[in-house]
PDB file of N, CA, C and O in Angstrom:
ATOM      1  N   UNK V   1       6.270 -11.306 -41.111  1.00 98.00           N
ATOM      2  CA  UNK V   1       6.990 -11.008 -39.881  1.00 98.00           C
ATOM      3  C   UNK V   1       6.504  -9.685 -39.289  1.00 98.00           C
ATOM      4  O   UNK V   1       6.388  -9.589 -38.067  1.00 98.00           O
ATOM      5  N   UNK V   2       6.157  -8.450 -40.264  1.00 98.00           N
ATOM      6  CA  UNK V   2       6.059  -7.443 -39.546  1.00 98.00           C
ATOM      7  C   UNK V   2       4.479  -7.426 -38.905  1.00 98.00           C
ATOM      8  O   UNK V   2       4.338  -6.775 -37.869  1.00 98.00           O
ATOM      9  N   UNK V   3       3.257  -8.128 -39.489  1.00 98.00           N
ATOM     10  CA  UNK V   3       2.145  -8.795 -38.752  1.00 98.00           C
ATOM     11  C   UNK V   3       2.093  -9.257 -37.491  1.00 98.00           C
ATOM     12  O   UNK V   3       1.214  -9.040 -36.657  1.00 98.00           O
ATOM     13  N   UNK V   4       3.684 -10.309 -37.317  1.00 98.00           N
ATOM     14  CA  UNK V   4       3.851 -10.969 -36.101  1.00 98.00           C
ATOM     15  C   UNK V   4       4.270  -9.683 -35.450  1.00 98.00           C
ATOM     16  O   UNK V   4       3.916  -9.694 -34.271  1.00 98.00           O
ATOM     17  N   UNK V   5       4.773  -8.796 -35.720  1.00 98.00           N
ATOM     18  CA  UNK V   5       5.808  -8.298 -34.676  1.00 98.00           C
ATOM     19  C   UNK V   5       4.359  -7.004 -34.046  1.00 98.00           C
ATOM     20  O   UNK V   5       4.261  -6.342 -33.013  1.00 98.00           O
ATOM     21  N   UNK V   6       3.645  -7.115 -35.023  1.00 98.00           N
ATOM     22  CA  UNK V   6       3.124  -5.774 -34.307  1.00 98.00           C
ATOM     23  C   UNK V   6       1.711  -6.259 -33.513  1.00 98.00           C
ATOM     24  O   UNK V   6       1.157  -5.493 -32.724  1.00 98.00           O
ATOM     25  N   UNK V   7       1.297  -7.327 -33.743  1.00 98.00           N
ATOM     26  CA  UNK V   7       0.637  -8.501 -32.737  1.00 98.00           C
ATOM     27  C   UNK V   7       1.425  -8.242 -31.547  1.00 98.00           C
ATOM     28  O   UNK V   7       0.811  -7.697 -30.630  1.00 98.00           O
ATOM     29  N   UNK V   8       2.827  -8.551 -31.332  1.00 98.00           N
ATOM     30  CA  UNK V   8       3.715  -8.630 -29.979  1.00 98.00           C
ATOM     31  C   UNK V   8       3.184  -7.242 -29.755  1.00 98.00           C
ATOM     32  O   UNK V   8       2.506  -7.123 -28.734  1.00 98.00           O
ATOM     33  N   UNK V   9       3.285  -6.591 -30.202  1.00 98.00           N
ATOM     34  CA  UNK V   9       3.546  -5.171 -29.479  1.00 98.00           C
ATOM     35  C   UNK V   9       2.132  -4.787 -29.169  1.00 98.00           C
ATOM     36  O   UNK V   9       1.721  -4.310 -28.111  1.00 98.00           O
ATOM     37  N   UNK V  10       1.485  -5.053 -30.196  1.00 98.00           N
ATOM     38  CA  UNK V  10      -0.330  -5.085 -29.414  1.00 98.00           C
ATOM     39  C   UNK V  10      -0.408  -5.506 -28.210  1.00 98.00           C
ATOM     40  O   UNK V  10      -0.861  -4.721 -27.377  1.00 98.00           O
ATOM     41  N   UNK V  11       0.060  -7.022 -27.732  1.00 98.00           N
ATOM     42  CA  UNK V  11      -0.365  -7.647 -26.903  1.00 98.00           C
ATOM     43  C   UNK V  11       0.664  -7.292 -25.571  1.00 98.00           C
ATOM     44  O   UNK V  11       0.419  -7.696 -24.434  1.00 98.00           O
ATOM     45  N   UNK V  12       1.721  -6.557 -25.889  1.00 98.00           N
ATOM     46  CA  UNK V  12       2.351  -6.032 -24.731  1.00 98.00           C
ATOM     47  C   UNK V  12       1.933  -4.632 -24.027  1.00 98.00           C
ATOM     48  O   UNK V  12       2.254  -4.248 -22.902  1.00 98.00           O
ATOM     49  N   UNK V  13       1.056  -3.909 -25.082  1.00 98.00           N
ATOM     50  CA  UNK V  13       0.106  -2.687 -24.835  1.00 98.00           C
ATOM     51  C   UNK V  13      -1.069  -3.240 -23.634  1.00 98.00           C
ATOM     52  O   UNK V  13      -1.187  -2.651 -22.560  1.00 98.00           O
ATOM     53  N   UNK V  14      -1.965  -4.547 -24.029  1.00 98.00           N
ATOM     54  CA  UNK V  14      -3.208  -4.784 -23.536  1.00 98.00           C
ATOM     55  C   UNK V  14      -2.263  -5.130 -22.186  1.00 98.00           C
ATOM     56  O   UNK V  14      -2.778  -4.824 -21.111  1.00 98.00           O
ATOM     57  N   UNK V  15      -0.926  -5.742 -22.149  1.00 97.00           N
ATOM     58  CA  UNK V  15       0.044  -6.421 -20.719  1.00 97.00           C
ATOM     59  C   UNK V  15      -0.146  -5.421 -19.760  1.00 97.00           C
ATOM     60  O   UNK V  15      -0.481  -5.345 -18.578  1.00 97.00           O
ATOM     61  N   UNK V  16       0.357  -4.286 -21.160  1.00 97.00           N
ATOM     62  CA  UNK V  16       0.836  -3.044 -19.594  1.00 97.00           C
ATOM     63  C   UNK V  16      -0.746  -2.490 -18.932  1.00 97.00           C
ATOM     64  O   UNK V  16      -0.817  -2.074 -17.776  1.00 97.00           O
ATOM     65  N   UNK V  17      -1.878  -2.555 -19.787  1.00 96.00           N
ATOM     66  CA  UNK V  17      -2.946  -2.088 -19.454  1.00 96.00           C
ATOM     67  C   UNK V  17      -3.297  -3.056 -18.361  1.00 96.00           C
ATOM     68  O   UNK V  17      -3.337  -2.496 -17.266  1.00 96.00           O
ATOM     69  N   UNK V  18      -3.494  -4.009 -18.338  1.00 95.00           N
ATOM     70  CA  UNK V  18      -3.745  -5.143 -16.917  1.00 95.00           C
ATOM     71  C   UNK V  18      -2.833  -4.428 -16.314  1.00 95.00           C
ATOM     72  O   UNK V  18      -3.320  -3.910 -15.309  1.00 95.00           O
ATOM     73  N   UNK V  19      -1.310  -4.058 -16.525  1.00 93.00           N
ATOM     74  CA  UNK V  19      -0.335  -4.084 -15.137  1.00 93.00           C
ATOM     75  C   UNK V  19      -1.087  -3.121 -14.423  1.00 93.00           C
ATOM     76  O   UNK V  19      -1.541  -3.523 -13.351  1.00 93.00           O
ATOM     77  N   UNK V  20      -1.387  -1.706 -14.809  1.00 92.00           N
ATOM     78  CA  UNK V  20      -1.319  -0.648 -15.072  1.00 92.00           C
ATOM     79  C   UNK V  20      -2.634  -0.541 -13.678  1.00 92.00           C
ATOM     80  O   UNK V  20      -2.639   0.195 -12.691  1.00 92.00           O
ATOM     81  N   UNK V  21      -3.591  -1.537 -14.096  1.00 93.00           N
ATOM     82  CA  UNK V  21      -4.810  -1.813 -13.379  1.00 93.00           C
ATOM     83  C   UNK V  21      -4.484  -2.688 -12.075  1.00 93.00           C
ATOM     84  O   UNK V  21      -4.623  -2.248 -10.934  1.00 93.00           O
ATOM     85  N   UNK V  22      -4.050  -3.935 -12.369  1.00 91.00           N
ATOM     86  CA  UNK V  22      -3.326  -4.426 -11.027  1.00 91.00           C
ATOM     87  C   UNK V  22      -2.851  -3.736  -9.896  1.00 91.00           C
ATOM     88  O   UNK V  22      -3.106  -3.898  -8.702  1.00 91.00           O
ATOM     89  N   UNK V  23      -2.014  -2.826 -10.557  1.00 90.00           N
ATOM     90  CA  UNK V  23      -0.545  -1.909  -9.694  1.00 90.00           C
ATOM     91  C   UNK V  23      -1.823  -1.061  -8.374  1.00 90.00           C
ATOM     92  O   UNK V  23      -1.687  -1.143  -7.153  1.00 90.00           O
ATOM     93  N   UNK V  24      -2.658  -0.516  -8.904  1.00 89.00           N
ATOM     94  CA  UNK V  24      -3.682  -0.022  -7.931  1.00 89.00           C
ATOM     95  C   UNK V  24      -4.078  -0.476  -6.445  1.00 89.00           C
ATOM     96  O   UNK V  24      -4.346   0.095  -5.388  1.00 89.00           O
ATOM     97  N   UNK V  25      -3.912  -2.663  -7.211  1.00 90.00           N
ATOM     98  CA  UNK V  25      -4.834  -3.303  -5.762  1.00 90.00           C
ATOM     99  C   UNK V  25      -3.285  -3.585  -5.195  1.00 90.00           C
ATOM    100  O   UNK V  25      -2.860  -4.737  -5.110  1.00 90.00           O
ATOM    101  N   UNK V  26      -2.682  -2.714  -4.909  1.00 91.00           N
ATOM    102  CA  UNK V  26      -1.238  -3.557  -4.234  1.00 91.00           C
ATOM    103  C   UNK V  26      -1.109  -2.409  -3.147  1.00 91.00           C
ATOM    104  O   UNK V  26      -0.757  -1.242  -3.322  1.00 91.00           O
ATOM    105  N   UNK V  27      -1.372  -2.852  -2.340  1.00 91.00           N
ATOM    106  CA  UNK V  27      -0.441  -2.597  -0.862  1.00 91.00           C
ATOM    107  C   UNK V  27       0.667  -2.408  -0.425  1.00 91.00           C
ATOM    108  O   UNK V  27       0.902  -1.383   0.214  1.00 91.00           O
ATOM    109  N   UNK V  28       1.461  -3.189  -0.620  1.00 93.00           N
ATOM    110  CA  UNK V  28       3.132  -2.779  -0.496  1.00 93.00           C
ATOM    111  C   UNK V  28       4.072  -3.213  -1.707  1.00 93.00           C
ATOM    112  O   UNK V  28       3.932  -3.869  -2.739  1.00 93.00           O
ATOM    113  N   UNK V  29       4.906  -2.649  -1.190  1.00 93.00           N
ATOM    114  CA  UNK V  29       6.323  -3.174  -2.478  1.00 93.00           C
ATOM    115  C   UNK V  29       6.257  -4.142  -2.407  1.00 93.00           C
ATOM    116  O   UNK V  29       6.393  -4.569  -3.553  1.00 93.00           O
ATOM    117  N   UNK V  30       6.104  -5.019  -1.669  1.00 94.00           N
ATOM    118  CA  UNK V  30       6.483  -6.228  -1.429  1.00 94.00           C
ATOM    119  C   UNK V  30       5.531  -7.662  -2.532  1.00 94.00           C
ATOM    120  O   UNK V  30       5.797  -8.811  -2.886  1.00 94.00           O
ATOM    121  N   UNK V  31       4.365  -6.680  -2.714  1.00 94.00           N
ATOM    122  CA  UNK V  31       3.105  -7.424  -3.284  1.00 94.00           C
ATOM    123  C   UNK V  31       3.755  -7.020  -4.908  1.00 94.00           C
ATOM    124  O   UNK V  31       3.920  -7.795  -5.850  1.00 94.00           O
ATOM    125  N   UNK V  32       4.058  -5.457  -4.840  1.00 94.00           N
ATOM    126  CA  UNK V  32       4.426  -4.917  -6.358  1.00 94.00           C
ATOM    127  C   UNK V  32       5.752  -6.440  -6.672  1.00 94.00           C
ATOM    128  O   UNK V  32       5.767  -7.186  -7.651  1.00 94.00           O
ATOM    129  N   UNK V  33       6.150  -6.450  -6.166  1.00 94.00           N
ATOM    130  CA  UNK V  33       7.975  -7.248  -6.467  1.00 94.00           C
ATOM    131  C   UNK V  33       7.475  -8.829  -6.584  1.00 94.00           C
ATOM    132  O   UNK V  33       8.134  -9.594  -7.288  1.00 94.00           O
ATOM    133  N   UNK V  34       6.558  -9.198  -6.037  1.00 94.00           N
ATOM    134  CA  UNK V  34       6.241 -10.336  -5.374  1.00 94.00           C
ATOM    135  C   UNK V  34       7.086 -11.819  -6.330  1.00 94.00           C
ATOM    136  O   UNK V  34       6.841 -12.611  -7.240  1.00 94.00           O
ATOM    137  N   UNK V  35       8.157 -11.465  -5.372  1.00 95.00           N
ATOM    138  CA  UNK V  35       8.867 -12.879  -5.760  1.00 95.00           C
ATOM    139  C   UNK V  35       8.840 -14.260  -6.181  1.00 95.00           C
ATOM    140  O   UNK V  35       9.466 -14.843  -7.066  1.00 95.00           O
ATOM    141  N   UNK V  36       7.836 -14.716  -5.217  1.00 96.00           N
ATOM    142  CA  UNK V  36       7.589 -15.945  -5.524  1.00 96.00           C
ATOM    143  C   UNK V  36       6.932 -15.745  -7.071  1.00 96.00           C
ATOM    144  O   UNK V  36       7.547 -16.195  -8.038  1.00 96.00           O
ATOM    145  N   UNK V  37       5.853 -15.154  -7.214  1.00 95.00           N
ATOM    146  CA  UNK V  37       5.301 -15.054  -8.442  1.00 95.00           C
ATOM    147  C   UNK V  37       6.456 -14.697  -9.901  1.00 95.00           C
ATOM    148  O   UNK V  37       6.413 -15.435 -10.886  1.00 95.00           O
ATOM    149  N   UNK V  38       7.107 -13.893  -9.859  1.00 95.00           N
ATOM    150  CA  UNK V  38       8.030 -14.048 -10.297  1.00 95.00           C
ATOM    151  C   UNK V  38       8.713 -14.868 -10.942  1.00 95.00           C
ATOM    152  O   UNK V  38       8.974 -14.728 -12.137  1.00 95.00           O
ATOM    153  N   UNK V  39       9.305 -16.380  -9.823  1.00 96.00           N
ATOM    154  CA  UNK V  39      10.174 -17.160  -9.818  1.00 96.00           C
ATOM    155  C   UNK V  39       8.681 -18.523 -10.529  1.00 96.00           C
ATOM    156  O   UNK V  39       8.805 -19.398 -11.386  1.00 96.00           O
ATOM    157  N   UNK V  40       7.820 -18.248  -9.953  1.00 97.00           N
ATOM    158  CA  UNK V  40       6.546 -19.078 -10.698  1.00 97.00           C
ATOM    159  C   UNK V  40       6.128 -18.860 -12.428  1.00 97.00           C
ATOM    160  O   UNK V  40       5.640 -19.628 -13.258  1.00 97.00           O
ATOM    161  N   UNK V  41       6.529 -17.592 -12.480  1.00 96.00           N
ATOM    162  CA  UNK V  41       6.677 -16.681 -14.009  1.00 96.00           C
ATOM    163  C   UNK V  41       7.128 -17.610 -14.649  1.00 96.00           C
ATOM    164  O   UNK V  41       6.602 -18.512 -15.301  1.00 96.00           O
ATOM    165  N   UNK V  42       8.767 -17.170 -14.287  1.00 95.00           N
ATOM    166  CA  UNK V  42       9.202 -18.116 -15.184  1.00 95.00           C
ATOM    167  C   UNK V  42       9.854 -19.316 -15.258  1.00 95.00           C
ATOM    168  O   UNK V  42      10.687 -19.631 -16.109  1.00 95.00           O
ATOM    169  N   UNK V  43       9.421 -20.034 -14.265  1.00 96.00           N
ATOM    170  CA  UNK V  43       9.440 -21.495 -14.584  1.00 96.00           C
ATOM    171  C   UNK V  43       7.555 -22.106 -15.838  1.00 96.00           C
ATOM    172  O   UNK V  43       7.239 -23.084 -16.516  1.00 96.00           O
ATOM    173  N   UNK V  44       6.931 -20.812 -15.455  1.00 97.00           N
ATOM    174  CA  UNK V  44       5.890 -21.580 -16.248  1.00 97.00           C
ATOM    175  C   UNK V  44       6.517 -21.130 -17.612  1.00 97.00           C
ATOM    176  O   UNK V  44       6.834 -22.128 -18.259  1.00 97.00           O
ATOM    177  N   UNK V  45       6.793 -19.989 -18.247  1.00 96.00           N
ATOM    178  CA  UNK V  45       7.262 -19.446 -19.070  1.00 96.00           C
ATOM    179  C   UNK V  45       8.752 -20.608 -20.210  1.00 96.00           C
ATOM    180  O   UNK V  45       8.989 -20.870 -21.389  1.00 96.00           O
ATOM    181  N   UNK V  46       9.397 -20.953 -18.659  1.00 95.00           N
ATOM    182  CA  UNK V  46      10.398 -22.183 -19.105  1.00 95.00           C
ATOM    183  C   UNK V  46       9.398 -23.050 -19.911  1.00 95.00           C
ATOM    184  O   UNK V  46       9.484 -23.169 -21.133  1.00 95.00           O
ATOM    185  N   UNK V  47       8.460 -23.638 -19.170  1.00 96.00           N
ATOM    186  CA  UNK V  47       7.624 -24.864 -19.811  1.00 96.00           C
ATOM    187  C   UNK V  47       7.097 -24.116 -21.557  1.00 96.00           C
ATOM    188  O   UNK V  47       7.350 -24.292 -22.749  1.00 96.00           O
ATOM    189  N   UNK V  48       6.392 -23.389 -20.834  1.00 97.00           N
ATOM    190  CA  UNK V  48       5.591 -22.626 -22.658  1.00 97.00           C
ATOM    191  C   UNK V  48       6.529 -23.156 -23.634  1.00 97.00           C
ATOM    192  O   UNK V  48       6.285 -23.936 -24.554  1.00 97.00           O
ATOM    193  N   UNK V  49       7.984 -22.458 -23.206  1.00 96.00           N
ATOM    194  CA  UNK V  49       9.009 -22.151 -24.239  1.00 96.00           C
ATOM    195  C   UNK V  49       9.338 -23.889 -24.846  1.00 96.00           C
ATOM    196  O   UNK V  49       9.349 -24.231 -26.028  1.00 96.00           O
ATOM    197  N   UNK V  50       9.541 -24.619 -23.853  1.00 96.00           N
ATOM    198  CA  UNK V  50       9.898 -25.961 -23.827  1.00 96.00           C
ATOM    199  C   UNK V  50       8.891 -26.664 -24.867  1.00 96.00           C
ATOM    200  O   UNK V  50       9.318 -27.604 -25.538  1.00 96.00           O
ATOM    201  N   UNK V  51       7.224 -26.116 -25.053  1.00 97.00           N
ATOM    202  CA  UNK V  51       6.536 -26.686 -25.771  1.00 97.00           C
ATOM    203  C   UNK V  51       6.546 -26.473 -27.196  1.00 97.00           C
ATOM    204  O   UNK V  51       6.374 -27.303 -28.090  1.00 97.00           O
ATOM    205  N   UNK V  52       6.803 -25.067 -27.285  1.00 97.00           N
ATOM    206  CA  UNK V  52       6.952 -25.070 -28.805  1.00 97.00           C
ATOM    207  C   UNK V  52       8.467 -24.873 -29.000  1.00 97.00           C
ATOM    208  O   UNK V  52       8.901 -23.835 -29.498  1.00 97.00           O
ATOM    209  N   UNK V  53       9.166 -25.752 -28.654  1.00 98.00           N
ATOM    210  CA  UNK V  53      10.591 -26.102 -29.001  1.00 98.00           C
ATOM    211  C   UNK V  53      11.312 -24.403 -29.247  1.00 98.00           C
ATOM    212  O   UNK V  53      12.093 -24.089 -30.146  1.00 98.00           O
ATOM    213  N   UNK V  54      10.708 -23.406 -28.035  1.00 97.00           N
ATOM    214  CA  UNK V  54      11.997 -22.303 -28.121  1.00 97.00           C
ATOM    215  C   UNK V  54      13.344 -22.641 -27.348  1.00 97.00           C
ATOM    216  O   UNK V  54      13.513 -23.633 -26.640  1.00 97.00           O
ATOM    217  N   UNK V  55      14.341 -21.565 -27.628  1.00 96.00           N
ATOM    218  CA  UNK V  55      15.223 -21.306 -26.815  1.00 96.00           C
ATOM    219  C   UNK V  55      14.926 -20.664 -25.586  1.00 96.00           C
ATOM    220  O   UNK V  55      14.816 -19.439 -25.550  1.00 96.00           O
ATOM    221  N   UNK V  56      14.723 -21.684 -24.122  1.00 93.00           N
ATOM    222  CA  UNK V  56      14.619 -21.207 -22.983  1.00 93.00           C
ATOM    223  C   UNK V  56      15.135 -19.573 -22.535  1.00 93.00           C
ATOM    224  O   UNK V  56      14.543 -18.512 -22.334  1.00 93.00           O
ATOM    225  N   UNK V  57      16.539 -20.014 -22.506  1.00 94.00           N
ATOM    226  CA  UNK V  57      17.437 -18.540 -22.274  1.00 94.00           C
ATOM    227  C   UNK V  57      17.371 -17.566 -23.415  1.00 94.00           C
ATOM    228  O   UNK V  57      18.120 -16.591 -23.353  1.00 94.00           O
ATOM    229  N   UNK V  58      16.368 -17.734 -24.716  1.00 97.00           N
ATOM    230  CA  UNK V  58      15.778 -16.181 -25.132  1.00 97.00           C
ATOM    231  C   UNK V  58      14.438 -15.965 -24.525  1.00 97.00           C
ATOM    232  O   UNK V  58      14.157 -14.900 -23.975  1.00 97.00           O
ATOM    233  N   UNK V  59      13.676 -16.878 -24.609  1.00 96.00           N
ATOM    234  CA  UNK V  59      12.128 -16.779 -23.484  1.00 96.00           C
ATOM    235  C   UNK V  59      12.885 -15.919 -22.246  1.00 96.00           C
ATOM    236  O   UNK V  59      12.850 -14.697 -22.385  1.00 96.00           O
ATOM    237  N   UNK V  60      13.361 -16.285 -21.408  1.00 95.00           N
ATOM    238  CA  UNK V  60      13.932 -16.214 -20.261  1.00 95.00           C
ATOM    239  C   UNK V  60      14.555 -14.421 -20.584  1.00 95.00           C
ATOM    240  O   UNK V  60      14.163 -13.495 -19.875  1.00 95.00           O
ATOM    241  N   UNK V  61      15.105 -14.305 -21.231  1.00 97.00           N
ATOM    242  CA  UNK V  61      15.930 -12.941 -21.573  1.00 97.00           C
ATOM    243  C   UNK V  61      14.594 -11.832 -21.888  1.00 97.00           C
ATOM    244  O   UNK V  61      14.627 -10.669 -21.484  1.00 97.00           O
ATOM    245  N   UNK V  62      13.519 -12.363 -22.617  1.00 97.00           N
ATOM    246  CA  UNK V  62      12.595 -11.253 -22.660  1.00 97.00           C
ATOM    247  C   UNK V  62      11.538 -11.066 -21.797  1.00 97.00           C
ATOM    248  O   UNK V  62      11.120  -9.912 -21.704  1.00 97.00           O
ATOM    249  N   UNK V  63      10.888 -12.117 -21.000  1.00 96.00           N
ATOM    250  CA  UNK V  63       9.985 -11.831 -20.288  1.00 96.00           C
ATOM    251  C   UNK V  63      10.989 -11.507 -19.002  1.00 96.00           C
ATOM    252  O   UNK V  63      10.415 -10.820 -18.157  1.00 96.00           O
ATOM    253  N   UNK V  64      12.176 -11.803 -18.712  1.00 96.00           N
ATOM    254  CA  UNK V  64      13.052 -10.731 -17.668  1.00 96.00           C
ATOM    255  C   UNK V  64      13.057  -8.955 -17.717  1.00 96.00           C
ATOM    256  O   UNK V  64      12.894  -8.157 -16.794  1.00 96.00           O
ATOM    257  N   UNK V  65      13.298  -8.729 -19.098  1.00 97.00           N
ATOM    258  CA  UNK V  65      12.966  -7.098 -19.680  1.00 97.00           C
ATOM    259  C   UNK V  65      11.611  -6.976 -19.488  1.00 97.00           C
ATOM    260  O   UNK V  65      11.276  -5.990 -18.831  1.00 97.00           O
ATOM    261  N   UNK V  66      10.660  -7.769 -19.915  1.00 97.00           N
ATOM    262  CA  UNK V  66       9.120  -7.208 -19.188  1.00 97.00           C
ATOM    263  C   UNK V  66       8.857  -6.987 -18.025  1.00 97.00           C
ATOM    264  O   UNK V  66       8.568  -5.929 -17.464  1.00 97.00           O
ATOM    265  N   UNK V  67       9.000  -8.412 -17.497  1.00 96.00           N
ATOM    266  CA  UNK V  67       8.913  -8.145 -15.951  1.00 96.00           C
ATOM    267  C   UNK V  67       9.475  -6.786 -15.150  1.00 96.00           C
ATOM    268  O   UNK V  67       8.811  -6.053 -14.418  1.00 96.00           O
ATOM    269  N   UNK V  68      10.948  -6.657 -15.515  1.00 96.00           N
ATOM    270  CA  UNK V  68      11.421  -6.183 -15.343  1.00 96.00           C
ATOM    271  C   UNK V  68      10.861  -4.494 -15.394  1.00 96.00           C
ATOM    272  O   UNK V  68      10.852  -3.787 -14.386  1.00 96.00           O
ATOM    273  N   UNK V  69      10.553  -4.172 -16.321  1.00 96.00           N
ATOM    274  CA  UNK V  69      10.304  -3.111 -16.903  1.00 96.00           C
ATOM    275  C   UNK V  69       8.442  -2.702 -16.168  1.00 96.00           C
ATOM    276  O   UNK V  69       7.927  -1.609 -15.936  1.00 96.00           O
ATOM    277  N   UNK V  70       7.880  -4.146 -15.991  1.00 96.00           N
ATOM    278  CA  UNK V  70       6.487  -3.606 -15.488  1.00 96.00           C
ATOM    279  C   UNK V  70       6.584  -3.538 -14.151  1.00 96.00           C
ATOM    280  O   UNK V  70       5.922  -2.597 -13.714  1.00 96.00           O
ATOM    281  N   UNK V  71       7.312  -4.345 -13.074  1.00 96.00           N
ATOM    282  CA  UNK V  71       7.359  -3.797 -12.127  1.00 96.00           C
ATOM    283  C   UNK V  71       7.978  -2.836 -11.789  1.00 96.00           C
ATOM    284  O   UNK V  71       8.054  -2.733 -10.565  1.00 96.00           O
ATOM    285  N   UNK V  72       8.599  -1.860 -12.501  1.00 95.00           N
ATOM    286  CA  UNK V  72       9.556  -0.360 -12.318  1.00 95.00           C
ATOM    287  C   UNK V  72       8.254   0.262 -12.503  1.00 95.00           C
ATOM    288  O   UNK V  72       8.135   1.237 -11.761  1.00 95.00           O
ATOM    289  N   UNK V  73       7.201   0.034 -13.256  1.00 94.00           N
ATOM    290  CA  UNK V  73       5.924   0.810 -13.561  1.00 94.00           C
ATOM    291  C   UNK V  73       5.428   0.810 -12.273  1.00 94.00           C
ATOM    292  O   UNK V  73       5.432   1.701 -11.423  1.00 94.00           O
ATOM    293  N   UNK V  74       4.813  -0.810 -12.244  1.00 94.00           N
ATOM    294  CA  UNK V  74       3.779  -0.607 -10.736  1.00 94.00           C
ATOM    295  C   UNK V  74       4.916   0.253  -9.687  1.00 94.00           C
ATOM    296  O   UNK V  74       4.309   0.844  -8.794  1.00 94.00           O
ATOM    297  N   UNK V  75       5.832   0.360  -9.650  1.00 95.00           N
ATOM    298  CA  UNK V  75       6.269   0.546  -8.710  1.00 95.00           C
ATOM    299  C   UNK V  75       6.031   2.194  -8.426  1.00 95.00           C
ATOM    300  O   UNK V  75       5.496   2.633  -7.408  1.00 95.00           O
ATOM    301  N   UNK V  76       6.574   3.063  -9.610  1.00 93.00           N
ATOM    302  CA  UNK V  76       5.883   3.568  -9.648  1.00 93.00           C
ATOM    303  C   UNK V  76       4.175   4.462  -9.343  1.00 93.00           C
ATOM    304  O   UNK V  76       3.782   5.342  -8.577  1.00 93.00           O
ATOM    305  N   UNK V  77       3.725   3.839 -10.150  1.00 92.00           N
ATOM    306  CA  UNK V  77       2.513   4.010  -9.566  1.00 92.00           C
ATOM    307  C   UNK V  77       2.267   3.800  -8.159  1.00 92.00           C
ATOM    308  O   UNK V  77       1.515   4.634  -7.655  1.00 92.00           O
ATOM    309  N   UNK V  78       2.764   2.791  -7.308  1.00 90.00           N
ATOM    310  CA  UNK V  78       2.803   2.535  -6.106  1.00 90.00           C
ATOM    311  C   UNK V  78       2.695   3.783  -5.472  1.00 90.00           C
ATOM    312  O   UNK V  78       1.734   4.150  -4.796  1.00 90.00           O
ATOM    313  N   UNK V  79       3.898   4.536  -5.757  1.00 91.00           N
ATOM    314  CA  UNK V  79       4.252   5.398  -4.890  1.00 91.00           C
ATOM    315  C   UNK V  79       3.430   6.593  -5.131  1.00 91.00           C
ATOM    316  O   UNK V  79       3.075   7.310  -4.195  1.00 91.00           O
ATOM    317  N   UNK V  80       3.123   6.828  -6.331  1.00 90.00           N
ATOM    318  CA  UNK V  80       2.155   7.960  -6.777  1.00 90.00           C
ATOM    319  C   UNK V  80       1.165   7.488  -5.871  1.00 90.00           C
ATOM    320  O   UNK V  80       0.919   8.307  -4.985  1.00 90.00           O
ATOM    321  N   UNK V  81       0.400   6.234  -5.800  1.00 87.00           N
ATOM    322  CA  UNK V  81      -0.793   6.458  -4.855  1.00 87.00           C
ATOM    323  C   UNK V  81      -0.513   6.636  -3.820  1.00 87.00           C
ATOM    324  O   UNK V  81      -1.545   7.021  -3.270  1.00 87.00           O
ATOM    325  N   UNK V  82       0.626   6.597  -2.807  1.00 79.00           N
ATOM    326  CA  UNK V  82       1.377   6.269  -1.387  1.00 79.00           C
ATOM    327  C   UNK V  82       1.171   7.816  -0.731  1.00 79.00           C
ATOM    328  O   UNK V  82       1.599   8.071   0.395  1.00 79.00           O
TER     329      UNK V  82
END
């Protein structure tokens, strides 16, 4: 378990490093927030979860805290470049 867990946390390091890089090519809040993508998130995220027989509404509960948490970053950054 503690193998698995620190894999997660690896791979949420390399996440924020893409965000981190993304957040740069964005233009407005609007691109940082970008909803639709979002709402596309996690319905694909629903499916993932659906395949290897998780609990939707814990899928759903953590990539909300990511999301969540990386667009407060880009947003961030947004404004630092602004």
């Amino acid at each position: 378990i503690d193998c698995i867990d620190y894999r997660i946390i690896e791979l949420l390091a390399q996440r924020a490093e893409y965000v981190e890089q993304a957040a740069h090519y964005k233009s407005s809040l609007e691109e940082v927030k970008a909803e639709q993508r979002v709402i596309n998130m996690f319905e694909q995220r629903n499916e993932w979860a659906s395949s290897f027989n998780m609990d939707a509404k814990l899928i759903e509960s953590i990539f909300q805290s990511i999301i969540n948490h990386f667009i407060n970053k880009e947003t961030e950054i947004f404004h630092e470049q602004s």
